PDB file of C-alpha atoms in Angstrom:
ATOM      1  CA  MET Q  26     126.809 130.726 100.602  1.00 47.00           C
ATOM      2  CA  ALA Q  27     124.515 130.536 103.610  1.00 57.00           C
ATOM      3  CA  SER Q  28     123.249 133.342 105.780  1.00 54.00           C
ATOM      4  CA  SER Q  29     122.961 133.376 109.557  1.00 50.00           C
ATOM      5  CA  THR Q  30     122.429 136.019 112.190  1.00 47.00           C
ATOM      6  CA  ALA Q  31     124.063 134.190 115.080  1.00 62.00           C
ATOM      7  CA  THR Q  32     127.413 132.647 115.807  1.00 87.00           C
ATOM      8  CA  LEU Q  33     127.046 128.901 115.668  1.00 94.00           C
ATOM      9  CA  PRO Q  34     129.242 126.309 117.352  1.00 97.00           C
ATOM     10  CA  SER Q  35     131.598 124.268 115.190  1.00 97.00           C
ATOM     11  CA  LYS Q  36     130.973 121.054 117.147  1.00 98.00           C
ATOM     12  CA  MET Q  37     127.845 119.415 118.520  1.00 98.00           C
ATOM     13  CA  LYS Q  38     126.615 116.430 120.513  1.00 98.00           C
ATOM     14  CA  ALA Q  39     124.993 113.577 118.630  1.00 98.00           C
ATOM     15  CA  TRP Q  40     124.176 109.920 119.121  1.00 98.00           C
ATOM     16  CA  ARG Q  41     125.737 107.783 116.417  1.00 97.00           C
ATOM     17  CA  TYR Q  42     126.876 104.295 115.558  1.00 98.00           C
ATOM     18  CA  SER Q  43     129.987 103.164 113.709  1.00 98.00           C
ATOM     19  CA  GLU Q  44     129.000  99.510 113.324  1.00 98.00           C
ATOM     20  CA  TYR Q  45     125.726  97.679 112.850  1.00 98.00           C
ATOM     21  CA  GLY Q  46     124.018  95.966 115.764  1.00 98.00           C
ATOM     22  CA  LYS Q  47     121.547  96.405 118.613  1.00 97.00           C
ATOM     23  CA  SER Q  48     121.159  99.969 119.844  1.00 97.00           C
ATOM     24  CA  SER Q  49     122.234  98.933 123.350  1.00 97.00           C
ATOM     25  CA  ASP Q  50     125.559  97.775 121.917  1.00 98.00           C
ATOM     26  CA  VAL Q  51     126.442 100.211 119.134  1.00 98.00           C
ATOM     27  CA  LEU Q  52     124.796 103.584 119.861  1.00 98.00           C
ATOM     28  CA  LYS Q  53     127.219 106.062 121.464  1.00 98.00           C
ATOM     29  CA  LEU Q  54     127.009 109.717 122.499  1.00 98.00           C
ATOM     30  CA  ASP Q  55     129.679 111.747 120.670  1.00 98.00           C
ATOM     31  CA  SER Q  56     130.377 115.305 121.872  1.00 98.00           C
ATOM     32  CA  ASP Q  57     132.808 116.137 119.077  1.00 98.00           C
ATOM     33  CA  VAL Q  58     130.704 115.926 115.905  1.00 98.00           C
ATOM     34  CA  VAL Q  59     131.200 118.680 113.330  1.00 98.00           C
ATOM     35  CA  VAL Q  60     128.064 120.811 112.885  1.00 98.00           C
ATOM     36  CA  PRO Q  61     126.893 120.265 109.289  1.00 98.00           C
ATOM     37  CA  GLN Q  62     126.945 123.178 106.853  1.00 97.00           C
ATOM     38  CA  PRO Q  63     123.752 123.591 104.809  1.00 98.00           C
ATOM     39  CA  ASN Q  64     123.956 123.317 101.026  1.00 98.00           C
ATOM     40  CA  ASP Q  65     122.409 126.048  98.886  1.00 98.00           C
ATOM     41  CA  ASP Q  66     118.980 124.371  98.985  1.00 98.00           C
ATOM     42  CA  GLN Q  67     119.144 123.457 102.681  1.00 98.00           C
ATOM     43  CA  VAL Q  68     118.563 125.041 106.067  1.00 98.00           C
ATOM     44  CA  LEU Q  69     120.415 124.256 109.275  1.00 98.00           C
ATOM     45  CA  VAL Q  70     117.956 123.371 112.029  1.00 98.00           C
ATOM     46  CA  LYS Q  71     118.681 123.543 115.739  1.00 98.00           C
ATOM     47  CA  VAL Q  72     116.910 120.373 116.795  1.00 98.00           C
ATOM     48  CA  VAL Q  73     114.463 120.871 119.651  1.00 98.00           C
ATOM     49  CA  ALA Q  74     112.972 117.370 119.385  1.00 98.00           C
ATOM     50  CA  ALA Q  75     113.442 114.282 117.219  1.00 98.00           C
ATOM     51  CA  GLY Q  76     110.855 111.575 116.569  1.00 98.00           C
ATOM     52  CA  LEU Q  77     111.925 107.940 116.350  1.00 98.00           C
ATOM     53  CA  ASN Q  78     110.524 105.372 113.913  1.00 97.00           C
ATOM     54  CA  PRO Q  79     110.991 101.599 113.542  1.00 95.00           C
ATOM     55  CA  VAL Q  80     113.135 102.224 110.458  1.00 95.00           C
ATOM     56  CA  ASP Q  81     115.744 103.823 112.748  1.00 97.00           C
ATOM     57  CA  PHE Q  82     116.536 100.631 114.639  1.00 96.00           C
ATOM     58  CA  LYS Q  83     116.147  98.480 111.517  1.00 95.00           C
ATOM     59  CA  ARG Q  84     118.831 100.571 109.804  1.00 96.00           C
ATOM     60  CA  MET Q  85     120.998 100.272 112.911  1.00 97.00           C
ATOM     61  CA  LEU Q  86     120.691  96.484 112.784  1.00 97.00           C
ATOM     62  CA  GLY Q  87     122.024  96.583 109.208  1.00 96.00           C
ATOM     63  CA  MET Q  88     118.800  95.370 107.616  1.00 93.00           C
ATOM     64  CA  ILE Q  89     119.217  97.784 104.678  1.00 91.00           C
ATOM     65  CA  LYS Q  90     122.994  98.162 104.678  1.00 93.00           C
ATOM     66  CA  HIS Q  91     123.200  97.166 101.001  1.00 94.00           C
ATOM     67  CA  ILE Q  92     121.503 100.456 100.044  1.00 93.00           C
ATOM     68  CA  ASP Q  93     122.329 102.580 103.096  1.00 93.00           C
ATOM     69  CA  SER Q  94     124.856 105.406 103.361  1.00 95.00           C
ATOM     70  CA  PRO Q  95     128.314 104.539 104.719  1.00 95.00           C
ATOM     71  CA  LEU Q  96     128.910 104.431 108.468  1.00 97.00           C
ATOM     72  CA  PRO Q  97     129.174 106.213 110.879  1.00 97.00           C
ATOM     73  CA  MET Q  98     125.504 107.164 111.141  1.00 98.00           C
ATOM     74  CA  ILE Q  99     123.422 109.534 113.257  1.00 98.00           C
ATOM     75  CA  PRO Q 100     119.887 108.081 113.364  1.00 98.00           C
ATOM     76  CA  GLY Q 101     116.619 109.982 113.102  1.00 98.00           C
ATOM     77  CA  TYR Q 102     114.213 110.961 110.328  1.00 98.00           C
ATOM     78  CA  ASP Q 103     111.768 113.278 112.105  1.00 98.00           C
ATOM     79  CA  VAL Q 104     112.724 116.731 113.335  1.00 98.00           C
ATOM     80  CA  ALA Q 105     111.106 119.754 114.928  1.00 98.00           C
ATOM     81  CA  GLY Q 106     113.263 122.770 115.588  1.00 98.00           C
ATOM     82  CA  VAL Q 107     114.342 126.290 114.714  1.00 98.00           C
ATOM     83  CA  VAL Q 108     116.103 127.462 111.557  1.00 98.00           C
ATOM     84  CA  VAL Q 109     119.505 128.950 112.444  1.00 98.00           C
ATOM     85  CA  LYS Q 110     121.073 129.205 108.970  1.00 98.00           C
ATOM     86  CA  VAL Q 111     119.755 129.195 105.396  1.00 98.00           C
ATOM     87  CA  GLY Q 112     121.337 128.307 102.072  1.00 98.00           C
ATOM     88  CA  SER Q 113     121.579 130.862  99.276  1.00 98.00           C
ATOM     89  CA  GLN Q 114     118.700 129.367  97.271  1.00 98.00           C
ATOM     90  CA  VAL Q 115     116.288 129.043 100.192  1.00 98.00           C
ATOM     91  CA  LYS Q 116     113.190 131.189  99.649  1.00 98.00           C
ATOM     92  CA  LYS Q 117     110.556 129.964 102.083  1.00 98.00           C
ATOM     93  CA  PHE Q 118     112.293 129.925 105.447  1.00 98.00           C
ATOM     94  CA  LYS Q 119     114.354 132.435 107.385  1.00 98.00           C
ATOM     95  CA  VAL Q 120     116.439 132.294 110.541  1.00 98.00           C
ATOM     96  CA  GLY Q 121     114.148 131.933 113.572  1.00 98.00           C
ATOM     97  CA  ASP Q 122     111.358 130.029 111.812  1.00 98.00           C
ATOM     98  CA  GLU Q 123     109.923 127.039 113.675  1.00 98.00           C
ATOM     99  CA  VAL Q 124     109.820 124.052 111.318  1.00 98.00           C
ATOM    100  CA  TYR Q 125     109.244 120.316 111.210  1.00 98.00           C
ATOM    101  CA  GLY Q 126     109.668 117.516 108.716  1.00 98.00           C
ATOM    102  CA  ASN Q 127     111.195 114.206 107.673  1.00 98.00           C
ATOM    103  CA  VAL Q 128     114.800 114.890 106.644  1.00 98.00           C
ATOM    104  CA  ASN Q 129     115.130 111.920 104.263  1.00 97.00           C
ATOM    105  CA  GLU Q 130     113.405 112.356 100.912  1.00 96.00           C
ATOM    106  CA  THR Q 131     113.656 108.605 100.277  1.00 92.00           C
ATOM    107  CA  PRO Q 132     113.432 106.480 103.419  1.00 84.00           C
ATOM    108  CA  LEU Q 133     115.893 103.692 102.672  1.00 86.00           C
ATOM    109  CA  ASN Q 134     118.124 104.438  99.705  1.00 86.00           C
ATOM    110  CA  HIS Q 135     121.201 106.272 101.015  1.00 90.00           C
ATOM    111  CA  ALA Q 136     119.410 108.074 103.823  1.00 93.00           C
ATOM    112  CA  LYS Q 137     121.384 110.871 105.459  1.00 95.00           C
ATOM    113  CA  GLN Q 138     124.438 110.079 107.580  1.00 96.00           C
ATOM    114  CA  ILE Q 139     123.522 113.002 109.844  1.00 97.00           C
ATOM    115  CA  GLY Q 140     119.986 112.397 111.047  1.00 98.00           C
ATOM    116  CA  THR Q 141     118.003 114.186 113.724  1.00 98.00           C
ATOM    117  CA  VAL Q 142     119.226 112.676 117.010  1.00 98.00           C
ATOM    118  CA  ALA Q 143     121.739 115.506 117.207  1.00 98.00           C
ATOM    119  CA  GLU Q 144     121.840 119.128 118.288  1.00 98.00           C
ATOM    120  CA  TYR Q 145     121.800 120.337 114.654  1.00 98.00           C
ATOM    121  CA  THR Q 146     120.837 118.852 111.305  1.00 98.00           C
ATOM    122  CA  ALA Q 147     120.883 120.147 107.724  1.00 98.00           C
ATOM    123  CA  VAL Q 148     117.790 119.501 105.616  1.00 98.00           C
ATOM    124  CA  GLU Q 149     116.446 120.483 102.207  1.00 98.00           C
ATOM    125  CA  GLU Q 150     113.907 123.291 102.276  1.00 98.00           C
ATOM    126  CA  LYS Q 151     111.369 121.245 100.272  1.00 98.00           C
ATOM    127  CA  LEU Q 152     111.212 118.568 102.986  1.00 98.00           C
ATOM    128  CA  LEU Q 153     110.146 120.981 105.727  1.00 98.00           C
ATOM    129  CA  ALA Q 154     106.977 122.807 106.716  1.00 98.00           C
ATOM    130  CA  PHE Q 155     106.176 125.467 109.273  1.00 98.00           C
ATOM    131  CA  LYS Q 156     105.424 123.848 112.635  1.00 98.00           C
ATOM    132  CA  PRO Q 157     101.701 123.959 113.494  1.00 98.00           C
ATOM    133  CA  LYS Q 158     101.287 126.806 115.963  1.00 97.00           C
ATOM    134  CA  ASN Q 159      99.294 124.787 118.491  1.00 97.00           C
ATOM    135  CA  LEU Q 160     101.751 121.885 118.710  1.00 98.00           C
ATOM    136  CA  SER Q 161     104.751 121.720 120.992  1.00 97.00           C
ATOM    137  CA  PHE Q 162     108.061 120.829 119.375  1.00 98.00           C
ATOM    138  CA  ALA Q 163     107.848 117.355 120.923  1.00 98.00           C
ATOM    139  CA  GLU Q 164     104.365 116.812 119.486  1.00 98.00           C
ATOM    140  CA  ALA Q 165     105.428 118.095 116.066  1.00 98.00           C
ATOM    141  CA  ALA Q 166     108.460 115.791 116.047  1.00 98.00           C
ATOM    142  CA  GLY Q 167     106.102 112.832 116.278  1.00 98.00           C
ATOM    143  CA  VAL Q 168     104.245 113.772 113.104  1.00 98.00           C
ATOM    144  CA  PRO Q 169     106.245 113.763 109.849  1.00 98.00           C
ATOM    145  CA  LEU Q 170     107.186 110.247 108.704  1.00 98.00           C
ATOM    146  CA  ALA Q 171     104.123 108.506 110.164  1.00 98.00           C
ATOM    147  CA  THR Q 172     101.735 111.125 108.774  1.00 98.00           C
ATOM    148  CA  GLU Q 173     103.352 111.211 105.336  1.00 98.00           C
ATOM    149  CA  THR Q 174     103.212 107.394 105.253  1.00 97.00           C
ATOM    150  CA  ALA Q 175      99.566 107.302 106.326  1.00 98.00           C
ATOM    151  CA  ASN Q 176      98.567 109.942 103.796  1.00 98.00           C
ATOM    152  CA  GLU Q 177     100.467 108.503 100.836  1.00 97.00           C
ATOM    153  CA  GLY Q 178      99.012 105.044 101.440  1.00 97.00           C
ATOM    154  CA  LEU Q 179      95.484 106.480 101.400  1.00 98.00           C
ATOM    155  CA  GLU Q 180      96.244 108.440  98.222  1.00 97.00           C
ATOM    156  CA  ARG Q 181      97.660 105.381  96.465  1.00 96.00           C
ATOM    157  CA  CYS Q 182      94.477 103.465  97.374  1.00 94.00           C
ATOM    158  CA  GLN Q 183      92.413 106.279  95.858  1.00 95.00           C
ATOM    159  CA  PHE Q 184      90.640 106.560  99.183  1.00 98.00           C
ATOM    160  CA  SER Q 185      87.765 109.051  99.207  1.00 98.00           C
ATOM    161  CA  ALA Q 186      84.651 110.141 101.053  1.00 98.00           C
ATOM    162  CA  GLY Q 187      82.080 107.421 101.648  1.00 98.00           C
ATOM    163  CA  LYS Q 188      84.515 104.493 101.540  1.00 98.00           C
ATOM    164  CA  SER Q 189      85.187 102.081 104.387  1.00 98.00           C
ATOM    165  CA  ILE Q 190      88.611 101.150 105.750  1.00 98.00           C
ATOM    166  CA  LEU Q 191      90.137  98.589 108.109  1.00 98.00           C
ATOM    167  CA  VAL Q 192      93.394  99.653 109.780  1.00 98.00           C
ATOM    168  CA  LEU Q 193      95.649  96.868 111.077  1.00 98.00           C
ATOM    169  CA  GLY Q 194      97.789  98.152 113.929  1.00 97.00           C
ATOM    170  CA  GLY Q 195      95.595 101.108 114.771  1.00 98.00           C
ATOM    171  CA  ALA Q 196      97.473 102.165 117.905  1.00 97.00           C
ATOM    172  CA  GLY Q 197     100.932 102.481 116.318  1.00 97.00           C
ATOM    173  CA  GLY Q 198     102.573 105.562 114.876  1.00 97.00           C
ATOM    174  CA  VAL Q 199     101.208 105.092 111.352  1.00 98.00           C
ATOM    175  CA  GLY Q 200      97.934 103.475 112.396  1.00 98.00           C
ATOM    176  CA  THR Q 201      96.883 106.334 114.675  1.00 98.00           C
ATOM    177  CA  MET Q 202      97.353 108.730 111.758  1.00 98.00           C
ATOM    178  CA  VAL Q 203      95.560 106.511 109.200  1.00 98.00           C
ATOM    179  CA  ILE Q 204      92.477 106.409 111.437  1.00 98.00           C
ATOM    180  CA  GLN Q 205      92.424 110.187 111.868  1.00 98.00           C
ATOM    181  CA  LEU Q 206      93.142 111.060 108.243  1.00 98.00           C
ATOM    182  CA  ALA Q 207      90.620 108.560 106.887  1.00 98.00           C
ATOM    183  CA  LYS Q 208      87.874 109.819 109.202  1.00 98.00           C
ATOM    184  CA  HIS Q 209      88.524 113.535 109.559  1.00 98.00           C
ATOM    185  CA  VAL Q 210      90.300 114.474 106.302  1.00 98.00           C
ATOM    186  CA  TYR Q 211      89.132 111.962 103.680  1.00 98.00           C
ATOM    187  CA  GLY Q 212      85.582 111.479 105.023  1.00 98.00           C
ATOM    188  CA  ALA Q 213      85.434 107.698 105.510  1.00 98.00           C
ATOM    189  CA  SER Q 214      81.983 106.178 105.955  1.00 98.00           C
ATOM    190  CA  LYS Q 215      83.324 103.608 108.412  1.00 98.00           C
ATOM    191  CA  VAL Q 216      86.716 103.155 110.082  1.00 98.00           C
ATOM    192  CA  ALA Q 217      87.524  99.827 111.717  1.00 98.00           C
ATOM    193  CA  ALA Q 218      90.866  99.287 113.424  1.00 98.00           C
ATOM    194  CA  THR Q 219      92.663  96.554 115.346  1.00 98.00           C
ATOM    195  CA  SER Q 220      94.576  96.768 118.618  1.00 97.00           C
ATOM    196  CA  SER Q 221      95.019  94.904 121.871  1.00 96.00           C
ATOM    197  CA  THR Q 222      92.375  95.200 124.586  1.00 97.00           C
ATOM    198  CA  GLY Q 223      93.899  98.120 126.481  1.00 96.00           C
ATOM    199  CA  LYS Q 224      94.118 100.359 123.425  1.00 97.00           C
ATOM    200  CA  LEU Q 225      90.523 100.118 122.155  1.00 98.00           C
ATOM    201  CA  ASP Q 226      89.433 103.354 123.839  1.00 98.00           C
ATOM    202  CA  LEU Q 227      92.263 105.190 122.117  1.00 98.00           C
ATOM    203  CA  LEU Q 228      91.050 103.934 118.733  1.00 98.00           C
ATOM    204  CA  LYS Q 229      87.541 105.242 119.497  1.00 98.00           C
ATOM    205  CA  SER Q 230      88.914 108.635 120.544  1.00 98.00           C
ATOM    206  CA  LEU Q 231      90.766 108.948 117.230  1.00 98.00           C
ATOM    207  CA  GLY Q 232      87.638 108.306 115.183  1.00 98.00           C
ATOM    208  CA  ALA Q 233      87.400 104.533 114.809  1.00 98.00           C
ATOM    209  CA  ASP Q 234      83.751 103.467 114.538  1.00 98.00           C
ATOM    210  CA  TRP Q 235      84.600  99.820 115.057  1.00 97.00           C
ATOM    211  CA  PRO Q 236      87.559  99.015 117.345  1.00 98.00           C
ATOM    212  CA  ILE Q 237      88.524  95.336 117.013  1.00 98.00           C
ATOM    213  CA  ASP Q 238      90.369  93.492 119.778  1.00 98.00           C
ATOM    214  CA  TYR Q 239      92.757  91.247 117.859  1.00 97.00           C
ATOM    215  CA  THR Q 240      93.296  89.095 120.961  1.00 96.00           C
ATOM    216  CA  LYS Q 241      89.620  88.057 120.857  1.00 97.00           C
ATOM    217  CA  GLN Q 242      88.513  88.365 117.233  1.00 95.00           C
ATOM    218  CA  ASN Q 243      89.942  87.475 113.822  1.00 96.00           C
ATOM    219  CA  PHE Q 244      89.259  90.457 111.577  1.00 97.00           C
ATOM    220  CA  GLU Q 245      89.316  88.315 108.407  1.00 95.00           C
ATOM    221  CA  ASP Q 246      86.358  86.268 109.707  1.00 94.00           C
ATOM    222  CA  LEU Q 247      84.069  89.279 110.044  1.00 92.00           C
ATOM    223  CA  PRO Q 248      81.046  89.185 107.713  1.00 92.00           C
ATOM    224  CA  GLU Q 249      81.639  92.773 106.622  1.00 95.00           C
ATOM    225  CA  LYS Q 250      84.375  93.506 104.076  1.00 97.00           C
ATOM    226  CA  PHE Q 251      86.104  96.842 103.446  1.00 98.00           C
ATOM    227  CA  ASP Q 252      86.943  99.067 100.494  1.00 98.00           C
ATOM    228  CA  VAL Q 253      90.501  99.457 101.789  1.00 98.00           C
ATOM    229  CA  VAL Q 254      92.630  97.509 104.257  1.00 97.00           C
ATOM    230  CA  TYR Q 255      95.684  99.426 105.477  1.00 98.00           C
ATOM    231  CA  ASP Q 256      98.190  96.954 106.929  1.00 96.00           C
ATOM    232  CA  ALA Q 257     100.685  98.639 109.258  1.00 96.00           C
ATOM    233  CA  VAL Q 258     101.827  95.410 110.957  1.00 94.00           C
ATOM    234  CA  GLY Q 259     102.632  92.878 108.206  1.00 91.00           C
ATOM    235  CA  GLN Q 260      99.502  90.689 108.115  1.00 92.00           C
ATOM    236  CA  CYS Q 261      98.862  90.861 104.390  1.00 90.00           C
ATOM    237  CA  GLU Q 262      97.931  87.212 103.971  1.00 91.00           C
ATOM    238  CA  ARG Q 263      94.993  87.792 106.304  1.00 94.00           C
ATOM    239  CA  ALA Q 264      94.303  91.335 105.099  1.00 95.00           C
ATOM    240  CA  VAL Q 265      93.425  90.249 101.568  1.00 94.00           C
ATOM    241  CA  LYS Q 266      90.572  88.159 103.041  1.00 95.00           C
ATOM    242  CA  ALA Q 267      88.990  91.274 104.579  1.00 97.00           C
ATOM    243  CA  VAL Q 268      88.814  93.476 101.468  1.00 96.00           C
ATOM    244  CA  LYS Q 269      85.844  93.830  99.124  1.00 96.00           C
ATOM    245  CA  GLU Q 270      86.151  92.582  95.575  1.00 95.00           C
ATOM    246  CA  GLY Q 271      87.812  95.384  93.620  1.00 94.00           C
ATOM    247  CA  GLY Q 272      89.111  96.986  96.811  1.00 96.00           C
ATOM    248  CA  HIS Q 273      92.676  97.811  97.819  1.00 95.00           C
ATOM    249  CA  VAL Q 274      95.111  96.401 100.361  1.00 96.00           C
ATOM    250  CA  VAL Q 275      98.187  98.485 101.143  1.00 96.00           C
ATOM    251  CA  THR Q 276     101.047  97.413 103.405  1.00 94.00           C
ATOM    252  CA  ILE Q 277     104.051  99.299 104.716  1.00 93.00           C
ATOM    253  CA  VAL Q 278     105.874  96.125 105.800  1.00 89.00           C
ATOM    254  CA  ASP Q 279     108.476  95.009 103.268  1.00 79.00           C
ATOM    255  CA  GLY Q 280     108.005  91.474 102.028  1.00 76.00           C
ATOM    256  CA  ALA Q 281     104.410  91.244 103.244  1.00 64.00           C
ATOM    257  CA  ALA Q 282     102.586  92.167 100.029  1.00 74.00           C
ATOM    258  CA  LEU Q 283     100.596  89.422  98.308  1.00 75.00           C
ATOM    259  CA  PRO Q 284      98.270  90.213  95.375  1.00 79.00           C
ATOM    260  CA  PRO Q 285      96.033  92.164  95.344  1.00 83.00           C
ATOM    261  CA  ALA Q 286      97.999  93.977  98.041  1.00 90.00           C
ATOM    262  CA  PHE Q 287     100.840  96.373  97.285  1.00 92.00           C
ATOM    263  CA  TRP Q 288     103.772  97.776  99.241  1.00 92.00           C
ATOM    264  CA  PHE Q 289     105.198 101.274  98.946  1.00 92.00           C
ATOM    265  CA  LEU Q 290     107.929 103.507 100.307  1.00 89.00           C
ATOM    266  CA  VAL Q 291     106.897 107.020 101.265  1.00 94.00           C
ATOM    267  CA  LEU Q 292     108.609 110.084  99.815  1.00 94.00           C
ATOM    268  CA  SER Q 293     109.198 112.960 102.226  1.00 96.00           C
ATOM    269  CA  ASN Q 294     107.516 116.173 101.116  1.00 96.00           C
ATOM    270  CA  GLY Q 295     107.014 119.315 103.177  1.00 98.00           C
ATOM    271  CA  ALA Q 296     104.042 120.261 100.997  1.00 98.00           C
ATOM    272  CA  VAL Q 297     102.077 117.299 102.386  1.00 98.00           C
ATOM    273  CA  LEU Q 298     102.634 118.545 105.932  1.00 98.00           C
ATOM    274  CA  GLU Q 299     101.690 122.097 104.907  1.00 98.00           C
ATOM    275  CA  LYS Q 300      98.438 120.766 103.419  1.00 98.00           C
ATOM    276  CA  LEU Q 301      97.603 118.985 106.674  1.00 98.00           C
ATOM    277  CA  ASN Q 302      98.678 121.810 109.020  1.00 98.00           C
ATOM    278  CA  PRO Q 303      95.158 123.333 109.155  1.00 98.00           C
ATOM    279  CA  PHE Q 304      93.792 120.002 110.396  1.00 98.00           C
ATOM    280  CA  PHE Q 305      96.389 119.916 113.191  1.00 98.00           C
ATOM    281  CA  GLU Q 306      95.794 123.573 114.059  1.00 98.00           C
ATOM    282  CA  SER Q 307      92.018 123.071 114.212  1.00 98.00           C
ATOM    283  CA  GLY Q 308      92.445 119.997 116.421  1.00 97.00           C
ATOM    284  CA  LYS Q 309      90.766 117.651 113.932  1.00 97.00           C
ATOM    285  CA  ILE Q 310      93.878 115.502 113.883  1.00 97.00           C
ATOM    286  CA  LYS Q 311      96.490 115.274 116.605  1.00 97.00           C
ATOM    287  CA  PRO Q 312      99.842 113.605 117.144  1.00 97.00           C
ATOM    288  CA  ILE Q 313      99.785 110.682 119.546  1.00 97.00           C
ATOM    289  CA  ILE Q 314     102.851 110.471 121.786  1.00 98.00           C
ATOM    290  CA  ASP Q 315     103.228 107.393 123.970  1.00 97.00           C
ATOM    291  CA  PRO Q 316     102.592 108.135 127.690  1.00 96.00           C
ATOM    292  CA  LYS Q 317     106.203 107.063 128.352  1.00 94.00           C
ATOM    293  CA  GLY Q 318     107.329 108.434 125.057  1.00 88.00           C
ATOM    294  CA  ILE Q 319     109.234 111.711 125.592  1.00 97.00           C
ATOM    295  CA  PHE Q 320     112.814 110.922 126.565  1.00 98.00           C
ATOM    296  CA  PRO Q 321     115.599 113.399 127.355  1.00 98.00           C
ATOM    297  CA  PHE Q 322     118.586 113.439 124.983  1.00 98.00           C
ATOM    298  CA  SER Q 323     120.721 111.701 127.621  1.00 98.00           C
ATOM    299  CA  GLN Q 324     118.309 108.726 127.600  1.00 98.00           C
ATOM    300  CA  THR Q 325     118.336 108.097 123.851  1.00 98.00           C
ATOM    301  CA  LYS Q 326     119.378 104.469 124.398  1.00 98.00           C
ATOM    302  CA  GLU Q 327     116.367 103.949 126.654  1.00 98.00           C
ATOM    303  CA  ALA Q 328     114.151 105.527 123.978  1.00 98.00           C
ATOM    304  CA  PHE Q 329     115.413 103.047 121.404  1.00 98.00           C
ATOM    305  CA  ALA Q 330     114.982 100.136 123.819  1.00 97.00           C
ATOM    306  CA  TYR Q 331     111.347 101.135 124.345  1.00 97.00           C
ATOM    307  CA  LEU Q 332     110.758 101.580 120.591  1.00 96.00           C
ATOM    308  CA  GLU Q 333     112.191  98.105 119.977  1.00 96.00           C
ATOM    309  CA  THR Q 334     109.579  96.470 122.251  1.00 95.00           C
ATOM    310  CA  GLY Q 335     106.974  96.969 119.508  1.00 91.00           C
ATOM    311  CA  ARG Q 336     104.465  98.040 122.168  1.00 92.00           C
ATOM    312  CA  VAL Q 337     104.609 101.786 121.624  1.00 95.00           C
ATOM    313  CA  ILE Q 338     101.328 103.708 121.463  1.00 96.00           C
ATOM    314  CA  GLY Q 339     101.774 106.346 118.771  1.00 97.00           C
ATOM    315  CA  LYS Q 340     105.292 107.764 118.801  1.00 97.00           C
ATOM    316  CA  VAL Q 341     108.523 107.974 120.817  1.00 98.00           C
ATOM    317  CA  VAL Q 342     110.217 111.395 120.874  1.00 98.00           C
ATOM    318  CA  ILE Q 343     113.599 112.605 122.121  1.00 98.00           C
ATOM    319  CA  SER Q 344     113.833 116.097 123.627  1.00 98.00           C
ATOM    320  CA  ILE Q 345     117.201 117.535 122.548  1.00 98.00           C
ATOM    321  CA  ASN Q 346     117.233 121.335 122.987  1.00 93.00           C
ATOM    322  CA  PRO Q 347     114.050 121.836 125.044  1.00 90.00           C
ATOM    323  CA  MET Q 348     112.133 125.068 124.464  1.00 80.00           C
ATOM    324  CA  ARG Q 349     108.463 124.293 125.118  1.00 55.00           C
TER     325      ARG Q 349
END
């Protein structure tokens, strides 16, 4: 049984694909999708905004179809919205609460068929957190998967105050969060990060002490080595040359890990977001949304096309049921 105080529609609009391929070819707007019913441990969220991640278009291309859920599929991991219905075992949230989170506990193995690029989505209570009060829904939608990935990588490296870190791909969705968490949450002694020339000022603003222009400098040739190298772009072969003896190299790009580097898949957990909420609310860390990066629901295909360029600064977000 689930409780709700409002009459909900039985059908909704959602973008989905029924075959694998490029988003421009396979992604279609469907106005006749059944609104999901939350299980006992789930809430139904009216989606205000959805954040996109590279995994969304990689799934759509069929790159993980051997472990993916059956088609058809509604893409989207990240959500920010309002609870409109709660399952019978839900204790933390009530109808009307503003929440955010990554709706897939495991990112690849049988991820949900109904993602977040839809007017409603059902998600387990444990995967959600209260939306930081100072963030808009669009800003909050850009946080969950990238922030959980950044944080878990730092934890797995046993990163701690006084250590140094080099972030490869510092201007991307994960990289922008690694810089901020390492500097402002974990207390890094030095944060270096790579980007192209036009993004160096952004790296500085996020807390990077040493922005490195990868178009002019090879980071592995620098005389200084680092306690941790966080590879968000798939350059592990070079990354292992930049780490101190006994240090750690972590990559989030499948197939890139060479010893002593390791690769991991993040697990979604609302408790991680709750732990970091005070840092968002104090302004110590902030979501980075690409200047072109908030697209209306009707332009979801354009949002995917932009994401697929690989040139996004921070995150791309889709505004679905705009509130503020």
